mmCIF file of C-alpha atoms in Angstrom:
data_model
loop_
_atom_site.group_PDB
_atom_site.id
_atom_site.type_symbol
_atom_site.label_atom_id
_atom_site.label_comp_id
_atom_site.label_asym_id
_atom_site.label_seq_id
_atom_site.Cartn_x
_atom_site.Cartn_y
_atom_site.Cartn_z
ATOM 1 C CA UNK A 336 3.168 77.740 82.944
ATOM 2 C CA UNK A 337 4.683 74.271 83.351
ATOM 3 C CA UNK A 338 7.322 71.912 82.007
ATOM 4 C CA UNK A 339 8.201 68.216 82.065
ATOM 5 C CA UNK A 340 11.793 67.155 82.668
ATOM 6 C CA UNK A 341 13.987 64.137 83.420
ATOM 7 C CA UNK A 342 17.599 63.582 84.345
ATOM 8 C CA UNK A 343 19.647 60.402 84.402
ATOM 9 C CA UNK A 344 23.072 59.926 85.959
ATOM 10 C CA UNK A 345 25.385 56.910 85.876
ATOM 11 C CA UNK A 346 28.771 57.111 87.574
ATOM 12 C CA UNK A 347 31.683 55.032 88.765
ATOM 13 C CA UNK A 348 34.987 55.764 90.441
ATOM 14 C CA UNK A 349 38.232 54.204 91.539
ATOM 15 C CA UNK A 350 40.587 55.497 94.209
ATOM 16 C CA UNK A 351 44.125 54.688 95.359
ATOM 17 C CA UNK A 352 45.925 55.559 98.582
ATOM 18 C CA UNK A 353 49.718 55.183 98.457
ATOM 19 C CA UNK A 354 52.154 55.818 101.291
ATOM 20 C CA UNK A 355 55.724 56.083 99.991
ATOM 21 C CA UNK A 356 57.590 56.974 103.208
ATOM 22 C CA UNK A 357 56.723 57.912 106.766
ATOM 23 C CA UNK A 358 56.123 61.479 105.551
ATOM 24 C CA UNK A 359 54.806 61.262 101.973
ATOM 25 C CA UNK A 360 51.344 60.025 101.009
ATOM 26 C CA UNK A 361 49.394 60.214 97.743
ATOM 27 C CA UNK A 362 45.615 59.829 97.594
ATOM 28 C CA UNK A 363 44.318 59.921 94.033
ATOM 29 C CA UNK A 364 41.566 58.645 91.798
ATOM 30 C CA UNK A 365 39.060 59.400 89.074
ATOM 31 C CA UNK A 366 35.282 59.547 88.786
ATOM 32 C CA UNK A 367 33.498 59.070 85.445
ATOM 33 C CA UNK A 368 29.954 60.347 85.021
ATOM 34 C CA UNK A 369 27.395 60.127 82.250
ATOM 35 C CA UNK A 370 24.639 62.656 82.770
ATOM 36 C CA UNK A 371 21.587 63.140 80.575
ATOM 37 C CA UNK A 372 18.982 65.873 80.880
ATOM 38 C CA UNK A 373 15.768 66.467 78.897
ATOM 39 C CA UNK A 374 13.182 69.189 79.262
ATOM 40 C CA UNK A 375 9.849 69.480 77.437
ATOM 41 C CA UNK A 376 7.479 72.421 77.287
ATOM 42 C CA UNK A 377 3.745 71.888 76.628
ATOM 43 C CA UNK A 378 2.305 72.326 73.138
ATOM 44 C CA UNK A 379 -0.224 75.185 73.378
ATOM 45 C CA UNK A 380 -1.868 74.992 69.944
ATOM 46 C CA UNK A 381 -5.334 73.683 69.049
ATOM 47 C CA UNK A 382 -4.139 70.417 67.458
ATOM 48 C CA UNK A 383 -4.613 67.841 70.241
ATOM 49 C CA UNK A 384 -2.569 65.215 68.379
ATOM 50 C CA UNK A 385 0.686 67.116 68.846
ATOM 51 C CA UNK A 386 2.867 66.269 71.791
ATOM 52 C CA UNK A 387 4.985 68.430 74.051
ATOM 53 C CA UNK A 388 7.919 70.197 72.391
ATOM 54 C CA UNK A 389 11.466 69.214 73.242
ATOM 55 C CA UNK A 390 13.082 72.378 74.577
ATOM 56 C CA UNK A 391 16.530 71.098 75.529
ATOM 57 C CA UNK A 392 18.499 67.851 75.624
ATOM 58 C CA UNK A 393 22.023 67.438 76.970
ATOM 59 C CA UNK A 394 24.140 64.301 77.347
ATOM 60 C CA UNK A 395 27.548 64.715 78.971
ATOM 61 C CA UNK A 396 30.342 62.260 79.709
ATOM 62 C CA UNK A 397 32.780 63.764 82.218
ATOM 63 C CA UNK A 398 36.086 62.496 83.582
ATOM 64 C CA UNK A 399 36.733 64.021 87.020
ATOM 65 C CA UNK A 400 40.234 63.340 88.415
ATOM 66 C CA UNK A 401 41.407 64.202 91.925
ATOM 67 C CA UNK A 402 44.900 64.184 93.442
ATOM 68 C CA UNK A 403 45.938 64.832 97.063
ATOM 69 C CA UNK A 404 49.656 64.929 97.869
ATOM 70 C CA UNK A 405 50.272 65.014 101.631
ATOM 71 C CA UNK A 406 53.506 65.652 103.504
ATOM 72 C CA UNK A 407 53.261 64.826 107.233
ATOM 73 C CA UNK A 408 55.439 66.963 109.480
ATOM 74 C CA UNK A 409 54.432 64.856 112.504
ATOM 75 C CA UNK A 410 51.419 62.894 113.753
ATOM 76 C CA UNK A 411 49.296 66.036 114.088
ATOM 77 C CA UNK A 412 50.185 68.327 111.169
ATOM 78 C CA UNK A 413 50.323 68.112 107.373
ATOM 79 C CA UNK A 414 51.035 70.052 104.237
ATOM 80 C CA UNK A 415 48.420 69.130 101.622
ATOM 81 C CA UNK A 416 48.411 69.948 97.905
ATOM 82 C CA UNK A 417 45.217 69.126 96.011
ATOM 83 C CA UNK A 418 44.059 69.418 92.418
ATOM 84 C CA UNK A 419 40.690 68.287 91.095
ATOM 85 C CA UNK A 420 37.973 68.844 88.541
ATOM 86 C CA UNK A 421 34.342 69.353 89.579
ATOM 87 C CA UNK A 422 31.041 70.356 87.928
ATOM 88 C CA UNK A 423 28.076 72.632 88.429
ATOM 89 C CA UNK A 424 24.942 71.749 86.482
ATOM 90 C CA UNK A 425 21.934 74.008 85.753
ATOM 91 C CA UNK A 426 18.675 73.233 87.502
ATOM 92 C CA UNK A 427 15.457 72.477 85.612
ATOM 93 C CA UNK A 428 14.004 75.861 86.499
ATOM 94 C CA UNK A 429 17.108 77.575 85.109
ATOM 95 C CA UNK A 430 16.640 75.713 81.797
ATOM 96 C CA UNK A 431 12.886 76.020 81.342
ATOM 97 C CA UNK A 432 11.030 78.835 79.558
ATOM 98 C CA UNK A 433 8.510 78.558 82.385
ATOM 99 C CA UNK A 434 7.998 82.021 83.872
ATOM 100 C CA UNK A 435 7.111 82.835 87.466
ATOM 101 C CA UNK A 436 6.912 86.045 89.416
ATOM 102 C CA UNK A 437 9.348 86.668 92.274
ATOM 103 C CA UNK A 438 7.585 88.947 94.751
ATOM 104 C CA UNK A 439 10.756 89.592 96.752
ATOM 105 C CA UNK A 440 12.587 91.258 93.862
ATOM 106 C CA UNK A 441 9.488 92.374 91.893
ATOM 107 C CA UNK A 442 10.736 90.586 88.797
ATOM 108 C CA UNK A 443 9.705 87.804 86.437
ATOM 109 C CA UNK A 444 12.153 84.877 86.299
ATOM 110 C CA UNK A 445 12.576 82.824 83.116
ATOM 111 C CA UNK A 446 15.025 80.011 82.347
ATOM 112 C CA UNK A 447 17.416 79.648 79.431
ATOM 113 C CA UNK A 448 17.326 76.287 77.552
ATOM 114 C CA UNK A 449 20.776 76.959 76.035
ATOM 115 C CA UNK A 450 22.611 76.844 79.377
ATOM 116 C CA UNK A 451 25.682 74.607 79.554
ATOM 117 C CA UNK A 452 27.086 72.966 82.666
ATOM 118 C CA UNK A 453 30.124 74.561 84.305
ATOM 119 C CA UNK A 454 33.512 72.821 84.452
ATOM 120 C CA UNK A 455 35.567 73.834 87.498
ATOM 121 C CA UNK A 456 39.312 73.212 87.883
ATOM 122 C CA UNK A 457 40.532 73.460 91.489
ATOM 123 C CA UNK A 458 43.933 73.765 93.179
ATOM 124 C CA UNK A 459 44.547 74.106 96.897
ATOM 125 C CA UNK A 460 47.646 74.305 99.119
ATOM 126 C CA UNK A 461 46.892 73.823 102.801
ATOM 127 C CA UNK A 462 48.679 73.594 106.129
ATOM 128 C CA UNK A 463 46.632 71.773 108.767
ATOM 129 C CA UNK A 464 46.983 70.891 112.437
ATOM 130 C CA UNK A 465 44.765 68.343 114.184
ATOM 131 C CA UNK A 466 44.350 68.043 117.944
ATOM 132 C CA UNK A 467 42.314 65.999 120.411
ATOM 133 C CA UNK A 468 38.513 66.214 120.688
ATOM 134 C CA UNK A 469 38.022 67.247 117.068
ATOM 135 C CA UNK A 470 40.056 70.427 117.323
ATOM 136 C CA UNK A 471 41.860 71.715 114.248
ATOM 137 C CA UNK A 472 43.566 74.679 112.588
ATOM 138 C CA UNK A 473 44.111 75.196 108.850
ATOM 139 C CA UNK A 474 45.379 77.921 106.549
ATOM 140 C CA UNK A 475 45.237 77.567 102.774
ATOM 141 C CA UNK A 476 45.626 79.272 99.424
ATOM 142 C CA UNK A 477 43.265 78.256 96.618
ATOM 143 C CA UNK A 478 42.629 78.808 92.921
ATOM 144 C CA UNK A 479 39.581 77.951 90.799
ATOM 145 C CA UNK A 480 39.110 78.244 87.049
ATOM 146 C CA UNK A 481 35.524 78.138 85.729
ATOM 147 C CA UNK A 482 34.598 77.296 82.133
ATOM 148 C CA UNK A 483 31.068 78.468 81.206
ATOM 149 C CA UNK A 484 30.090 79.768 84.671
ATOM 150 C CA UNK A 485 26.357 80.403 85.084
ATOM 151 C CA UNK A 486 25.278 83.888 86.123
ATOM 152 C CA UNK A 487 21.883 85.432 86.823
ATOM 153 C CA UNK A 488 21.004 88.370 84.579
ATOM 154 C CA UNK A 489 18.298 91.035 84.555
ATOM 155 C CA UNK A 490 16.748 92.679 81.493
ATOM 156 C CA UNK A 491 14.656 95.835 81.813
ATOM 157 C CA UNK A 492 12.136 95.216 79.038
ATOM 158 C CA UNK A 493 9.981 98.154 80.057
ATOM 159 C CA UNK A 494 9.760 100.970 82.610
ATOM 160 C CA UNK A 495 8.064 98.728 85.167
ATOM 161 C CA UNK A 496 9.116 95.269 83.957
ATOM 162 C CA UNK A 497 12.179 93.311 85.031
ATOM 163 C CA UNK A 498 12.905 89.856 83.611
ATOM 164 C CA UNK A 499 15.592 87.743 85.243
ATOM 165 C CA UNK A 500 17.278 84.867 83.441
ATOM 166 C CA UNK A 501 20.545 82.910 83.352
ATOM 167 C CA UNK A 502 23.500 82.912 80.945
ATOM 168 C CA UNK A 503 26.931 81.311 80.598
ATOM 169 C CA UNK A 504 29.920 83.606 80.777
ATOM 170 C CA UNK A 505 32.996 82.473 78.841
ATOM 171 C CA UNK A 506 35.191 81.791 81.894
ATOM 172 C CA UNK A 507 36.064 83.076 85.360
ATOM 173 C CA UNK A 508 38.754 82.752 88.011
ATOM 174 C CA UNK A 509 38.612 82.725 91.794
ATOM 175 C CA UNK A 510 41.640 82.775 94.066
ATOM 176 C CA UNK A 511 42.392 83.746 97.610
ATOM 177 C CA UNK A 512 43.213 82.635 101.127
ATOM 178 C CA UNK A 513 41.244 80.861 103.802
ATOM 179 C CA UNK A 514 41.792 80.041 107.462
ATOM 180 C CA UNK A 515 39.704 77.904 109.780
ATOM 181 C CA UNK A 516 40.010 76.703 113.352
ATOM 182 C CA UNK A 517 37.941 74.814 115.926
ATOM 183 C CA UNK A 518 39.421 75.066 119.435
ATOM 184 C CA UNK A 519 38.331 74.584 123.023
ATOM 185 C CA UNK A 520 38.980 77.396 125.478
ATOM 186 C CA UNK A 521 41.175 75.006 127.484
ATOM 187 C CA UNK A 522 43.554 74.792 124.491
ATOM 188 C CA UNK A 523 43.508 78.544 123.838
ATOM 189 C CA UNK A 524 44.318 79.374 127.466
ATOM 190 C CA UNK A 525 46.581 76.304 127.885
ATOM 191 C CA UNK A 526 44.635 74.853 130.790
ATOM 192 C CA UNK A 527 43.604 71.361 129.647
ATOM 193 C CA UNK A 528 42.562 70.344 133.170
ATOM 194 C CA UNK A 529 39.826 72.999 133.433
ATOM 195 C CA UNK A 530 36.315 71.489 133.182
ATOM 196 C CA UNK A 531 34.754 74.894 132.575
ATOM 197 C CA UNK A 532 37.120 75.883 129.762
ATOM 198 C CA UNK A 533 36.701 72.454 128.150
ATOM 199 C CA UNK A 534 32.969 73.183 127.867
ATOM 200 C CA UNK A 535 33.481 76.155 125.517
ATOM 201 C CA UNK A 536 34.243 75.649 121.835
ATOM 202 C CA UNK A 537 35.215 78.477 119.477
ATOM 203 C CA UNK A 538 34.916 77.990 115.697
ATOM 204 C CA UNK A 539 36.058 80.465 113.061
ATOM 205 C CA UNK A 540 36.305 80.478 109.278
ATOM 206 C CA UNK A 541 37.372 83.388 107.074
ATOM 207 C CA UNK A 542 38.134 83.649 103.373
ATOM 208 C CA UNK A 543 39.412 86.446 101.153
ATOM 209 C CA UNK A 544 38.429 85.887 97.509
ATOM 210 C CA UNK A 545 39.330 87.678 94.297
ATOM 211 C CA UNK A 546 37.228 86.802 91.263
ATOM 212 C CA UNK A 547 37.009 88.027 87.696
ATOM 213 C CA UNK A 548 34.805 87.087 84.750
ATOM 214 C CA UNK A 549 35.889 86.848 81.116
ATOM 215 C CA UNK A 550 33.211 87.523 78.500
ATOM 216 C CA UNK A 551 32.708 86.503 74.927
ATOM 217 C CA UNK A 552 34.571 88.651 72.391
ATOM 218 C CA UNK A 553 31.387 90.544 71.519
ATOM 219 C CA UNK A 554 31.247 91.887 75.089
ATOM 220 C CA UNK A 555 34.968 92.545 75.478
ATOM 221 C CA UNK A 556 34.348 96.260 75.999
ATOM 222 C CA UNK A 557 32.816 95.612 79.433
ATOM 223 C CA UNK A 558 35.158 96.429 82.308
ATOM 224 C CA UNK A 559 36.382 93.502 84.450
ATOM 225 C CA UNK A 560 34.094 92.649 87.339
ATOM 226 C CA UNK A 561 33.678 89.887 89.943
ATOM 227 C CA UNK A 562 31.663 86.743 89.318
ATOM 228 C CA UNK A 563 27.977 87.291 90.021
ATOM 229 C CA UNK A 564 27.135 86.187 93.562
ATOM 230 C CA UNK A 565 30.783 86.008 94.694
ATOM 231 C CA UNK A 566 31.661 88.018 97.817
ATOM 232 C CA UNK A 567 35.194 89.387 98.287
ATOM 233 C CA UNK A 568 35.250 88.072 101.849
ATOM 234 C CA UNK A 569 33.268 85.677 104.033
ATOM 235 C CA UNK A 570 33.473 85.258 107.823
ATOM 236 C CA UNK A 571 31.669 82.601 109.876
ATOM 237 C CA UNK A 572 32.184 82.120 113.614
ATOM 238 C CA UNK A 573 30.443 80.609 116.618
ATOM 239 C CA UNK A 574 30.855 80.260 120.354
ATOM 240 C CA UNK A 575 29.358 77.076 121.798
ATOM 241 C CA UNK A 576 28.867 75.901 125.357
ATOM 242 C CA UNK A 577 28.059 72.307 126.266
ATOM 243 C CA UNK A 578 27.310 71.418 129.897
ATOM 244 C CA UNK A 579 29.556 68.459 130.743
ATOM 245 C CA UNK A 580 26.958 66.635 132.873
ATOM 246 C CA UNK A 581 23.421 67.875 132.207
ATOM 247 C CA UNK A 582 23.565 67.559 128.423
ATOM 248 C CA UNK A 583 22.293 71.018 127.479
ATOM 249 C CA UNK A 584 24.128 73.669 125.512
ATOM 250 C CA UNK A 585 23.938 77.142 124.009
ATOM 251 C CA UNK A 586 25.447 78.715 120.905
ATOM 252 C CA UNK A 587 26.072 82.179 119.459
ATOM 253 C CA UNK A 588 26.711 82.509 115.721
ATOM 254 C CA UNK A 589 28.122 85.410 113.709
ATOM 255 C CA UNK A 590 28.288 85.676 109.915
ATOM 256 C CA UNK A 591 29.220 88.488 107.530
ATOM 257 C CA UNK A 592 29.785 88.604 103.767
ATOM 258 C CA UNK A 593 31.151 91.369 101.556
ATOM 259 C CA UNK A 594 29.190 93.216 98.875
ATOM 260 C CA UNK A 595 28.372 91.037 95.882
ATOM 261 C CA UNK A 596 26.640 91.423 92.532
ATOM 262 C CA UNK A 597 23.083 90.120 92.819
ATOM 263 C CA UNK A 598 22.384 90.116 89.078
ATOM 264 C CA UNK A 599 24.111 91.178 85.893
ATOM 265 C CA UNK A 600 22.639 93.758 83.517
ATOM 266 C CA UNK A 601 22.575 93.198 79.767
ATOM 267 C CA UNK A 602 24.799 95.062 77.315
ATOM 268 C CA UNK A 603 22.215 97.830 76.964
#
């Protein structure tokens, strides 16, 4: 019912920012990380001389490059093309054989010591406009390729028993479109002199995402499906009011996400 774990991370990076002309700019660099992770489970036998058992040990050295190529149309708008590599590492609880009961889902959750970290390759093409007072508008297309993505699974071991755990799929892709803006009402209605309209701020973010998982060859008969936990669309918005003199404000928020897979069944 317990575990002992440590992690150790050492990292360094270098970054360059080059402006070639009045319109072209390149921001690029690389980050290098060494990450170590150990997890021990207690020895439960009668021999008191034995120590805890090493359950998992991982040491990774990762090179994470990033490139941003920017073309400035004018002082307020850009085209931006970005490529990068990022990571997603399993948590201790996802690695440990420690079991605990989740009362919300009526299931027992157990980690998987064989989990590997996920490598993520990103590409993004964005058009962005910046205005005064922190206002902005962007529209972008993106693509992500995941190697060893981590998904939550569920195994029905009995008629009344559900055991959740975590596994690595072989790979997955995500791609789609996203738009975001943050505008004052004075800009929307083209009345910059209005004190009242300048007190209202509208924010909006929406994304359409297509995702698909690729399995190991032994599970190739399974039909294509989205990545576990990935919604096909996400919308976030808010309307905010800030009194220009008295310093108080009010906000209304709205959020909606599309149907998503909460957990993946086993091959049975």
